[in-house]
Amino acid sequence: MRRALLAITGLAAGTTALVVLKGAPGTSQAAQDRPVAEAPVVPGGSAAPGPAPGGVTPSARPGASAKPSAKAGASRAPGTRTSATTRVTTRATTAAPRTTTSAPKVTTRTVTGPVVSYRYGSLQVRITLSGSRIVDATGLGMPLDGQSGLRSDDVQARYSGSSGEVVAKQSANLNTVSGATYTSTAYKQSLQAALDKA
Amino acid sequence: MTYQDTYATGRRTGPSAPYGGRPAAPVPPGVPRRGPGGRRALSAVFWLGLVAAVLPWWLATPPGSLADTTGLLTAAGRITGLVAGYLLLVQVLMMSRLGALERRLGGERISRAHRDVGATLLVAVLAHLALLVVGYARMEKNSILGQVGALLTHYEDMVSAFVAAGIMVAVGLTAVRGVRRRLPYELWHHLHLTSYLALLLGYGHQFSNGAQLYEPGPVRTGWIAAYLLVVAALVWGRLIVPLRFNLRHRLRVADVVAESPDTISIYLTGHRLNQIDLLGGQYFRWRFLNPGCWWQSHPFSLSAAGNGRWLRLTVKVVGGHTAELRDLRPGTRVWAQGPSGTFTAAHRTRERALLIAGGSGIAPLRAMLEELPPGAALIYRARTPADVLLHNELDWLAQARHTSVWYVVGSRDDPGPRQVMSPEGLRRLVPDLTRRDVYLCGPGGLVEEAVRALRRAGVPRRQIHLATFEL
Ligand SMILES: Cc1cc2nc3c(=O)[nH]c(=O)nc-3n(C[C@H](O)[C@H](O)[C@H](O)COP(=O)(O)OP(=O)(O)OC[C@H]3O[C@@H](n4cnc5c(N)ncnc54)[C@H](O)[C@@H]3O)c2cc1C
């Protein structure tokens, strides 16, 4: 039993050590994870080397959900044009709805975010705006079957629709859906880009 | 040779055993030694495996990415999950009775490791479950119970994963010594066998939900390969090898002899017995294929070294199964699994040995005595003179192999035994104690007490070899 206790203590200490080692945010580490995070949103041709990883990092940090995007993998070049630079740098500021800047005339339009590939598939978010207000959102092209389909359904159910979290929050600052981190992250990415365009 | 018969003479109530026709064992060379190299290699493999299990998480997680509590919780949940998955495989592998493991580690050490790993596994499973439920609940701003409900309903394979965790908790709790003692052995054993079910039920969720194992790739492939290897080891060790052994040797009961009022010796014969690679002190798991006993398999040591003509076990009647063995008929077929164990002369570290036996614990020591180099010493503890087993054989062996034998008879509180089983007493009987290997076999209490006395007398731990008739 003494050895079992030792092993259990080892397990606890080992797990804590691993988590702490990975968790501690340090300057060198931030620079290291940034390029991966950047990769998915660099569009086809234009803005290629644009945002120098080191430089953009500090301003991108405050974005609450910057962290899981590191795993999103490379995305296809979106058909619609988006700029990586604006997306990243405006991230923290777009949270507030831009009611003041928009014209008073109420028109309904839809804006589609870029296709974002993530671990289990790819998706694209389309939002419907009435004036500057988001009134509807939906994820397109999400996987339908299997486990990824289940995750997609979870994410759709939580975020999309006229009573979903996107409409409620009017921003891409959404809570990550548990168990669907990658899907949530991809959704938020595409949504953010759509918002930037709108 | 010094031979002292201090308190008692043995008493045999059965017909004499057929050992008599044999010439005394050829004296000098003992069996060659088997070093601890194999054991160390296995332990290295174990630690490498543990690192390999957690490495994918380490590589896939970018540094600095776990800034908030929720991230830390889920990360810890994933790590403990990977560790639990790995330990479960190790647990099952250790129970596969793979010859390579049994030869290098031995049943005693395996069952000790199995207990330690089991306790750690249980804690890892509970931590994995708690950390992820809490982490996900925070992420989703859900209550704990609500989150459990969500996991069970929205996630593939989570129902079976929860059942697997339940099984492991049940198995773990009944393995706690105090609880286990109160349960009938068979109940405990069958409950324990359901852990194979945990292996099966826990399998799915690792791949449908596991962040590191979801995606096809080397990690997922490696993990599945590990599962397949463990299952293959199980089939090999528990089915194929025993099948081959039993088809080859076709053991049968030849004779059952009473050694004392509550002890019997069972003699077995079969084919090609001289080709079994066995050492004195090893044990088999025996299944006596008569209507009352075939469904139970019990471990008993061989009480004589291999001689190519018969095998013998000496069994003390302590419960239902051992009582039934008294009525075995000659000719009954026997299914055996083994030989197992590192409680042998080959695993000694020194030239000389001291053997300490209690009650029926004499069985493996009696067999080992035939293979130890001359000059060994034997202390035999027995409660009453009638409990001294195999008395004549021990006398005969003592002469043939220059062994000193002391019979120490009486209850543990009698002055004689009290005095002998102390550091000073042991040193008086065996002055070069610390330069010997000490082999201990008997009831748990006696073994523990003896270990304590030996340690106080200055015998290094690695020179002490234990067999406690308890798995
Ligand atoms: C490696 C080893 C070698 C052994 N060698 C000998 C020997 O040479 N001579 C001898 O008399 N006894 C030996 N034993 C002990 C023997 O296995 C048990 O006494 C026997 O199994 C008891 O069965 P029972 O149904 O009569 O007793 P029960 O009353 O059912 O049990 C008595 C005790 O034996 C244990 N036990 C019961 N069934 C098993 C089983 N299938 N496997 C393991 N433990 C069990 C129980 O934990 C219990 O504490 C050995 C045990 C081990 C582990």
Short mmCIF file of C-alpha atoms and ligand atoms in Angstrom, two decimals, chain B residues 180 185-186 283 296-302 313-323 360 363-364 468-471, ligand 1:
data_model
loop_
_atom_site.label_atom_id
_atom_site.label_comp_id
_atom_site.label_asym_id
_atom_site.label_seq_id
_atom_site.Cartn_x
_atom_site.Cartn_y
_atom_site.Cartn_z
CA ARG B 180 -11.81 -8.55 0.46
CA TYR B 185 -12.94 -15.80 -2.69
CA GLU B 186 -15.05 -16.86 -5.65
CA TYR B 283 3.63 -23.23 -8.42
CA GLN B 296 -12.28 -23.74 -9.69
CA SER B 297 -8.62 -23.10 -10.25
CA HIS B 298 -6.34 -22.87 -7.22
CA PRO B 299 -2.64 -22.22 -6.91
CA PHE B 300 -0.49 -24.79 -5.15
CA SER B 301 3.25 -25.08 -5.10
CA LEU B 302 5.10 -28.20 -6.07
CA LEU B 313 1.60 -30.88 -4.30
CA THR B 314 1.05 -30.74 -0.58
CA VAL B 315 -2.18 -29.12 0.38
CA LYS B 316 -3.48 -27.92 3.70
CA VAL B 317 -7.23 -28.11 4.10
CA VAL B 318 -8.41 -24.61 4.88
CA GLY B 319 -11.74 -24.30 3.08
CA GLY B 320 -14.28 -25.79 0.71
CA HIS B 321 -12.07 -26.55 -2.24
CA THR B 322 -9.14 -27.96 -0.33
CA ALA B 323 -11.56 -30.16 1.62
CA SER B 360 2.07 -25.77 4.83
CA ALA B 363 5.86 -27.23 0.45
CA PRO B 364 7.81 -24.94 -1.91
CA THR B 468 2.66 -15.77 1.01
CA PHE B 469 0.13 -18.18 -0.49
CA GLU B 470 -2.06 -15.20 -1.11
CA LEU B 471 -2.62 -13.62 -4.49
C1 LIG C 1 1.37 -18.96 -5.17
C2 LIG C 1 0.59 -19.79 -4.18
C3 LIG C 1 1.04 -21.03 -3.84
C4 LIG C 1 0.33 -21.81 -2.93
N1 LIG C 1 0.82 -23.02 -2.58
C5 LIG C 1 0.17 -23.75 -1.67
C6 LIG C 1 0.66 -25.01 -1.24
O1 LIG C 1 1.68 -25.48 -1.72
N2 LIG C 1 0.00 -25.67 -0.28
C7 LIG C 1 -1.14 -25.18 0.27
O2 LIG C 1 -1.72 -25.85 1.13
N3 LIG C 1 -1.66 -24.01 -0.12
C8 LIG C 1 -1.04 -23.28 -1.06
N4 LIG C 1 -1.55 -22.06 -1.43
C9 LIG C 1 -2.80 -21.60 -0.81
C10 LIG C 1 -3.99 -22.22 -1.51
O3 LIG C 1 -4.08 -21.75 -2.83
C11 LIG C 1 -5.30 -21.86 -0.80
O4 LIG C 1 -5.21 -22.33 0.52
C12 LIG C 1 -6.51 -22.52 -1.43
O5 LIG C 1 -6.75 -21.95 -2.68
C13 LIG C 1 -7.70 -22.37 -0.52
O6 LIG C 1 -8.88 -22.79 -1.18
P1 LIG C 1 -10.20 -23.18 -0.34
O7 LIG C 1 -11.38 -23.03 -1.26
O8 LIG C 1 -10.03 -24.48 0.27
O9 LIG C 1 -10.24 -22.13 0.83
P2 LIG C 1 -11.12 -20.82 1.09
O10 LIG C 1 -11.68 -20.92 2.47
O11 LIG C 1 -12.05 -20.55 -0.03
O12 LIG C 1 -9.98 -19.72 1.08
C14 LIG C 1 -8.94 -19.69 2.01
C15 LIG C 1 -7.92 -18.66 1.59
O13 LIG C 1 -7.31 -19.01 0.36
C16 LIG C 1 -7.45 -17.99 -0.61
N5 LIG C 1 -7.94 -18.60 -1.86
C17 LIG C 1 -9.06 -19.30 -2.05
N6 LIG C 1 -9.19 -19.68 -3.32
C18 LIG C 1 -8.11 -19.21 -3.96
C19 LIG C 1 -7.66 -19.27 -5.30
N7 LIG C 1 -8.36 -19.89 -6.26
N8 LIG C 1 -6.53 -18.65 -5.61
C20 LIG C 1 -5.82 -17.99 -4.68
N9 LIG C 1 -6.17 -17.91 -3.40
C21 LIG C 1 -7.30 -18.52 -3.03
C22 LIG C 1 -8.48 -17.02 -0.11
O14 LIG C 1 -8.06 -15.71 -0.34
C23 LIG C 1 -8.56 -17.29 1.36
O15 LIG C 1 -7.83 -16.35 2.09
C24 LIG C 1 -0.86 -21.31 -2.35
C25 LIG C 1 -1.32 -20.05 -2.72
C26 LIG C 1 -0.61 -19.30 -3.62
C27 LIG C 1 -1.13 -17.97 -4.00
#
